[in-house]
mmCIF file of C-alpha atoms and ligand atoms in Angstrom:
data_model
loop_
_atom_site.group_PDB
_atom_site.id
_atom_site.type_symbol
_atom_site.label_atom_id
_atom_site.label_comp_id
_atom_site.label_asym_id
_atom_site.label_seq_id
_atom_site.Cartn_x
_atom_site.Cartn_y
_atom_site.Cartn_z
ATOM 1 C CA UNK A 1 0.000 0.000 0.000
ATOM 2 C CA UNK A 2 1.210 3.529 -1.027
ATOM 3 C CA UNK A 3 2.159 5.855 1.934
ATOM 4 C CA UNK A 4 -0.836 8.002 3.239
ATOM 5 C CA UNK A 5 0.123 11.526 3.459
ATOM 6 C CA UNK A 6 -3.176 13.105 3.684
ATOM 7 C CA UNK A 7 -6.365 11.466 4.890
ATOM 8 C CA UNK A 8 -9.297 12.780 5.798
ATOM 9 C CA UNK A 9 -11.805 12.416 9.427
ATOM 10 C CA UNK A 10 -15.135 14.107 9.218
ATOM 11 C CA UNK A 11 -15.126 17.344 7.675
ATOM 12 C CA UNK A 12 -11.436 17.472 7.783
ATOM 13 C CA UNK A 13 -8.286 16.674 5.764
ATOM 14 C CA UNK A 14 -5.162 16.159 7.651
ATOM 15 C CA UNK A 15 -1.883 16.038 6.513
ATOM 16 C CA UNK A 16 1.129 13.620 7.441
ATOM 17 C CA UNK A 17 3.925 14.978 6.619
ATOM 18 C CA UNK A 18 6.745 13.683 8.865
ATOM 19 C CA UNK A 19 6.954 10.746 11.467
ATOM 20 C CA UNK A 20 9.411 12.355 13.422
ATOM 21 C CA UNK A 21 8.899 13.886 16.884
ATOM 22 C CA UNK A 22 10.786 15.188 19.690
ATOM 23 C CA UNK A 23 8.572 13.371 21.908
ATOM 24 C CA UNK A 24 7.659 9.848 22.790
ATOM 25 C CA UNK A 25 4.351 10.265 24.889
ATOM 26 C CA UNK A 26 3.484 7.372 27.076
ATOM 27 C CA UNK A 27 -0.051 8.147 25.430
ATOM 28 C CA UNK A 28 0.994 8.320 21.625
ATOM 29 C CA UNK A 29 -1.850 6.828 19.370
ATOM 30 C CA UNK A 30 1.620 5.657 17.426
ATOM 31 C CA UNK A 31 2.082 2.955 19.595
ATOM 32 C CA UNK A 32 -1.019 1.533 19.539
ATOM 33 C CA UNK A 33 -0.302 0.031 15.997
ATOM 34 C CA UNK A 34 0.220 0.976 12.582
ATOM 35 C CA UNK A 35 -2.834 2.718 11.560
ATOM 36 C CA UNK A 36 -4.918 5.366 13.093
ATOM 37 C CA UNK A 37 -8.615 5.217 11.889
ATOM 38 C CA UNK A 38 -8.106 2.701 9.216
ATOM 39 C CA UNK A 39 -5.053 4.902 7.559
ATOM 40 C CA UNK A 40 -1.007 3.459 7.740
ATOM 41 C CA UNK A 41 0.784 6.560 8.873
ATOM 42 C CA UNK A 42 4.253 5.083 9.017
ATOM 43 C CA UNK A 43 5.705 6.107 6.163
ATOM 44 C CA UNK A 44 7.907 3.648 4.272
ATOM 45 C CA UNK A 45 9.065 5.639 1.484
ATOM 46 C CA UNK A 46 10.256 8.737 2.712
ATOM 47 C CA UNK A 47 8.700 12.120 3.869
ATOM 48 C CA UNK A 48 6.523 13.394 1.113
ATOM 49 C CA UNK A 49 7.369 16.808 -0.675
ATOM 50 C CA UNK A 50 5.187 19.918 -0.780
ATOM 51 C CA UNK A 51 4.040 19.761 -3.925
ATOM 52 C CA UNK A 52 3.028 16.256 -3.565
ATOM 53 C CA UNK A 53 0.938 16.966 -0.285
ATOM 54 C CA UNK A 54 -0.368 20.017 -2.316
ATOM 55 C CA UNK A 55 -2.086 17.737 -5.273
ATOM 56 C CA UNK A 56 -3.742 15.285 -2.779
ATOM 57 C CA UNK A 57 -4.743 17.976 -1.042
ATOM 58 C CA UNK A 58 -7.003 19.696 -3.939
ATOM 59 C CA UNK A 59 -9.523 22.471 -3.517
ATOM 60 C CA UNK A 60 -9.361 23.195 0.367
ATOM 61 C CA UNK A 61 -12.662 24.284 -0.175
ATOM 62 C CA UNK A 62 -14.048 21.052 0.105
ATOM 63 C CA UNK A 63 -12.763 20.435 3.802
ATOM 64 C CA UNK A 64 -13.809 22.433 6.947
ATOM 65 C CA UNK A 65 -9.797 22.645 7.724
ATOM 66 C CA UNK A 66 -6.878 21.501 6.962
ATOM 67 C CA UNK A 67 -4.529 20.232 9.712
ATOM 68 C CA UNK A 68 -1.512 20.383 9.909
ATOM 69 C CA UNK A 69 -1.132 16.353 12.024
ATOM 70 C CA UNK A 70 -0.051 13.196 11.488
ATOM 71 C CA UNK A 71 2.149 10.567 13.374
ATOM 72 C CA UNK A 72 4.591 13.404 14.152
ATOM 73 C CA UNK A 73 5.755 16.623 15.133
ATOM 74 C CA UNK A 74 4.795 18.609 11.735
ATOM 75 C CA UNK A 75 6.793 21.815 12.557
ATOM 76 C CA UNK A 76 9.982 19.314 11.973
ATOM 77 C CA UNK A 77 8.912 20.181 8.122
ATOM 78 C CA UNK A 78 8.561 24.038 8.751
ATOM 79 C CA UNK A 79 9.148 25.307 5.114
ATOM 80 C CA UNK A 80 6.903 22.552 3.598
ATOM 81 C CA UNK A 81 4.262 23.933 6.540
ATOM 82 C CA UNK A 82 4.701 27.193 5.261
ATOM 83 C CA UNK A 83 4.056 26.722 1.580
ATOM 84 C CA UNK A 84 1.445 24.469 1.879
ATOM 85 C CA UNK A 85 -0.340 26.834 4.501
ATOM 86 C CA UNK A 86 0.202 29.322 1.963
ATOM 87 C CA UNK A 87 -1.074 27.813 -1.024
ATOM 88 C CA UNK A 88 -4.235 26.456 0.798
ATOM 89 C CA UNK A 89 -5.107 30.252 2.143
ATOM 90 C CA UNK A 90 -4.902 31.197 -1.800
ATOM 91 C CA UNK A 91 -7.005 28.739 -2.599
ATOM 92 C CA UNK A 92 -9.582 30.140 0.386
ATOM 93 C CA UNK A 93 -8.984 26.876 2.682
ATOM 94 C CA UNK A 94 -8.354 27.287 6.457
ATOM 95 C CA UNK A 95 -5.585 25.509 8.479
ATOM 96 C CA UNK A 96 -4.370 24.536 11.999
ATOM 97 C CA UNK A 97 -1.378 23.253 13.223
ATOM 98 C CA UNK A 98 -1.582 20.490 15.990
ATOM 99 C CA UNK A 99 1.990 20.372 17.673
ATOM 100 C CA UNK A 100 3.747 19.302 20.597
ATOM 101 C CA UNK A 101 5.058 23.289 21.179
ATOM 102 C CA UNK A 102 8.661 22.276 20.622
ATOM 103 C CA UNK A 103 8.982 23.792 16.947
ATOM 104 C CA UNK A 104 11.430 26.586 18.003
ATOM 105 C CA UNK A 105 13.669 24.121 19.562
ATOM 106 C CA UNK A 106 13.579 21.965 16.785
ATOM 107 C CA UNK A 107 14.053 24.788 14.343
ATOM 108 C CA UNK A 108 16.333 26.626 16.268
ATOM 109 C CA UNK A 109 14.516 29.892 16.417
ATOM 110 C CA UNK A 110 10.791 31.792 17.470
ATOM 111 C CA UNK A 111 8.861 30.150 14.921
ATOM 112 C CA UNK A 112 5.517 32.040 15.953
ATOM 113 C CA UNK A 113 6.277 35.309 13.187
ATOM 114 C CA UNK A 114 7.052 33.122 10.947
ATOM 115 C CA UNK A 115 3.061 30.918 11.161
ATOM 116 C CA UNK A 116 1.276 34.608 11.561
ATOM 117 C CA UNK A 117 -1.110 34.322 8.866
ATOM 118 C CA UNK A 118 -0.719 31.559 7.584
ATOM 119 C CA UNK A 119 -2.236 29.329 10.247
ATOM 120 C CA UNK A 120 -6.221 29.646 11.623
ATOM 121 C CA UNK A 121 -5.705 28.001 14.459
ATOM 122 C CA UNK A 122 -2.586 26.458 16.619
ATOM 123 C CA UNK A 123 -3.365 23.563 19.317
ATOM 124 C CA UNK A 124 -0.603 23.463 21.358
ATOM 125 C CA UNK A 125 -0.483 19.832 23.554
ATOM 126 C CA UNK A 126 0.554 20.862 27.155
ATOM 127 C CA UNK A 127 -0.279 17.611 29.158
ATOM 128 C CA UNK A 128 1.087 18.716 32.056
ATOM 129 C CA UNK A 129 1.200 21.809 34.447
ATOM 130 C CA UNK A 130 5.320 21.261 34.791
ATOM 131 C CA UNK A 131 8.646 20.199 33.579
ATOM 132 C CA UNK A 132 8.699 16.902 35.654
ATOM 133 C CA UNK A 133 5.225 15.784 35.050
ATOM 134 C CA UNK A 134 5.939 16.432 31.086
ATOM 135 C CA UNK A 135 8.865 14.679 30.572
ATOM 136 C CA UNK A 136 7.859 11.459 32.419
ATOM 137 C CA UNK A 137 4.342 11.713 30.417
ATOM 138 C CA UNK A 138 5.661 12.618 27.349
ATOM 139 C CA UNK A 139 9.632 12.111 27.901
ATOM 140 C CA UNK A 140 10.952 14.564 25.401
ATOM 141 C CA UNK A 141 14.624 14.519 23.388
ATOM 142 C CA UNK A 142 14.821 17.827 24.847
ATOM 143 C CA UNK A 143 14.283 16.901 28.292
ATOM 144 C CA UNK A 144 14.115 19.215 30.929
ATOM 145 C CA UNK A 145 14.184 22.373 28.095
ATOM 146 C CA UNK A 146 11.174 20.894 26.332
ATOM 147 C CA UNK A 147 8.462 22.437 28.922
ATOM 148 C CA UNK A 148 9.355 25.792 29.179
ATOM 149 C CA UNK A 149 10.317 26.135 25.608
ATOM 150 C CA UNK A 150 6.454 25.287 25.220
ATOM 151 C CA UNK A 151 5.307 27.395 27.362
ATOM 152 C CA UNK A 152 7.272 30.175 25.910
ATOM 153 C CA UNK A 153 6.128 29.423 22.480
ATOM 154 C CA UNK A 154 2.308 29.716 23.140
ATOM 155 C CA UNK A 155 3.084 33.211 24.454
ATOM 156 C CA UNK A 156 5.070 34.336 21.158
ATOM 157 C CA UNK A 157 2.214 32.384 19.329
ATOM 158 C CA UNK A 158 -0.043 35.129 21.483
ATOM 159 C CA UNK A 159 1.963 37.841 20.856
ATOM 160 C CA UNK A 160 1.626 37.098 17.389
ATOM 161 C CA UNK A 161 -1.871 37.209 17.365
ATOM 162 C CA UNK A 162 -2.406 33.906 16.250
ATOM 163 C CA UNK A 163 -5.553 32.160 17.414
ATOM 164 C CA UNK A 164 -3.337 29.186 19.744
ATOM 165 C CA UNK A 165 -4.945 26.861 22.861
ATOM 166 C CA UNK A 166 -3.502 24.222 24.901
ATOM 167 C CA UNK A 167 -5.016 21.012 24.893
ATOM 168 C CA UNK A 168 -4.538 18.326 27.465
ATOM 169 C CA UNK A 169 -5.870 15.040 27.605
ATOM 170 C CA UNK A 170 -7.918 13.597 29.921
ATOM 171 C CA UNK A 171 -6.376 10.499 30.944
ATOM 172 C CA UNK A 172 -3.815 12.912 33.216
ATOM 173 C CA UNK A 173 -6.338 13.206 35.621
ATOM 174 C CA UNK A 174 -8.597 15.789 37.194
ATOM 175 C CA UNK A 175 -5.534 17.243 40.073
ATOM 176 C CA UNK A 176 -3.676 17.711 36.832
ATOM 177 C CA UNK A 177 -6.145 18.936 34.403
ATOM 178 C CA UNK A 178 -6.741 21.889 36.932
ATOM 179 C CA UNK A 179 -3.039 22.946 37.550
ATOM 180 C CA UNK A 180 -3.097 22.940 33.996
ATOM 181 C CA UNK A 181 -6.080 25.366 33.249
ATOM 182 C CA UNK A 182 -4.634 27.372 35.992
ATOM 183 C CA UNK A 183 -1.248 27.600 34.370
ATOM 184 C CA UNK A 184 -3.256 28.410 30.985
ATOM 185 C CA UNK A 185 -5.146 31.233 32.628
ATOM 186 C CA UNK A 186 -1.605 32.590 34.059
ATOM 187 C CA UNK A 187 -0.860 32.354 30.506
ATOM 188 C CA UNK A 188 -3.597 33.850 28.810
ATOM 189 C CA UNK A 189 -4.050 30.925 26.391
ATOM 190 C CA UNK A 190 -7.260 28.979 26.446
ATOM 191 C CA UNK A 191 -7.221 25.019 27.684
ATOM 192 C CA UNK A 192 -9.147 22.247 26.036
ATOM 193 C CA UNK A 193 -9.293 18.817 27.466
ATOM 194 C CA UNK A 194 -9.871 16.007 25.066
ATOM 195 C CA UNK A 195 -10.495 12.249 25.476
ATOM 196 C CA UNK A 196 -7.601 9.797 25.642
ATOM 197 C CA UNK A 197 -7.390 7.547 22.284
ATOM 198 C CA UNK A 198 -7.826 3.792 23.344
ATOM 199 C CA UNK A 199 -6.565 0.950 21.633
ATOM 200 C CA UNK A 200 -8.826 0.244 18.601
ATOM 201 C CA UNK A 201 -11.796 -1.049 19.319
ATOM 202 C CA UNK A 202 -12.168 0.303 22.568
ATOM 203 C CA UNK A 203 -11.498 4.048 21.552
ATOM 204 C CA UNK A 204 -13.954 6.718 22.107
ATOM 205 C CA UNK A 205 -13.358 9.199 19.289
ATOM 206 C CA UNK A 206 -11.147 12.064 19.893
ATOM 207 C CA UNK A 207 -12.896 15.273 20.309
ATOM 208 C CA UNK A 208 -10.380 17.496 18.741
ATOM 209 C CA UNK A 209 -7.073 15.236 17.187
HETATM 210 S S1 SF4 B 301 3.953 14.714 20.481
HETATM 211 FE FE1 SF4 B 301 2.231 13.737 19.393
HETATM 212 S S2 SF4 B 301 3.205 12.450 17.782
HETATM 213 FE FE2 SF4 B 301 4.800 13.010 19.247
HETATM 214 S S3 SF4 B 301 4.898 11.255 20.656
HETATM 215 FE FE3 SF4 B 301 3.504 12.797 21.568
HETATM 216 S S4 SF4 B 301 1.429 12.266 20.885
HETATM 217 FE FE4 SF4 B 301 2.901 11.132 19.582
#
C-alpha cells in the first residue's frame, strides 16, 4: 500500500507529513499500531514533498480545515508547513497546526512570526502543568528544556496574534487537568481537554485530534 500523506476524518483533511517527533508520549496513538482510523501513517518511502501533499490535497474548499497532524511533530517540516499553509489560504482553505510546542527548539529559532497568517488556528499539547510531570508523560529529546520552551512558544504564538490553545488530555487526571487550566489562565491561552485515544476497538473518538 502507497504511503498516506493526507487522509481525511469528518469534515477534515489532515496532513502527514513527517513521522518524526521530539517526543515519545506514554499516550501516543503511534504505539497503539500501525494505523490510526483505518489509515497506515508510518511512512515507508520517505517524507513526502510539498508539492506532492499540495495535489492530494485539492480544492481546500471542500474540507472544513486543513490540519496540519499526522504521526509526528509537523513543525519538523517548517518550510513545507509554510508553503502548503500558503497555497491552501490562496485557494480560500483554512488551516491549523496540531503540535507538541517544541517547533522553536527543533528549528532553532521563534517560529511564531514566521506561522502569523498563515495558520487559523494552533493547538498546542501541554499535558502537564510542569517540567517533571511532562517529561515522564511525554519524555521529550529535549528533556528538561522541552516544557518551558512550550510554554514560551504559546506566548510568542499570542503575541503574534495567532488564534493558539492548549489542549490536554484527559487520561492525566482531574488534580492535573486543573493545575493545567490554571497555568493556561496565568498564561492567557485557552485550555481544552480532550479524550484519551484507546486501543482500537475500545477508543472513544477524539474530540479534537
Ligand atoms: S507529540 Fe504527538 S506524535 Fe509526538 S509522541 Fe507525543 S502524541 Fe505522539
Amino acid at each position: 500500500m502507497n504511503d498516506v500523506y493526507t487522509y481525511r476524518i469528518g469534515d477534515n483533511l489532515y496532513l502527514n507529513l513527517t513521522n518524526r517527533c521530539s517526543n515519545r508520549c506514554t499516550f501516543c496513538v503511534r504505539e497503539e499500531g500501525e494505523t490510526y482510523e483505518g489509515y497506515p501513517l508510518w511512512l515507508k518511502e520517505g517524507e513526502p514533498s510539498a508539492e506532492t501533499v499540495m495535489a492530494q490535497i485539492g480544492d481546500p474548499r471542500r474540507y472544513a480545515e486543513i490540519v496540519f497532524c499526522g504521526y509526528g511533530e509537523p513543525t519538523f517540516r517548517l518550510n513545507e508547513l509554510l508553503r502548503i499553509a500558503d497555497r491552501v489560504h490562496a485557494e480560500g482553505g483554512r488551516t491549523r497546526l496540531n503540535t507538541n510546542g517544541q517547533g522553536d527548539l527543533i528549528n532553532g529559532r521563534e517560529i511564531a512570526p514566521l506561522l502569523k497568517g498563515r495558520l487559523d488556528g494552533v493547538n498546542i499539547s501541554l499535558n502537564a502543568p510542569d517540567a517533571a510531570s511532562y517529561v515522564a508523560l511525554c519524555r521529550p529529546a529535549f528533556g528538561n528544556a522541552a516544557f518551558p520552551a512550550l510554554i514560551s512558544f504559546a506566548r510568542s504564538c499570542k503575541r503574534n496574534g495567532l488564534n493558539a490553545w492548549f489542549s490536554v488530555v484527559d487520561c492525566i487526571g482531574r488534580e492535573q487537568i486543573e493545575r493545567c487550566r490554571a497555568l493556561a489562565e496565568e498564561t492567557g491561552i485557552p485550555l481544552r481537554v480532550r479524550t484519551m485515544i484507546l486501543p482500537s476497538g475500545q477508543a472513544e473518538k477524539p474530540k479534537d485530534i
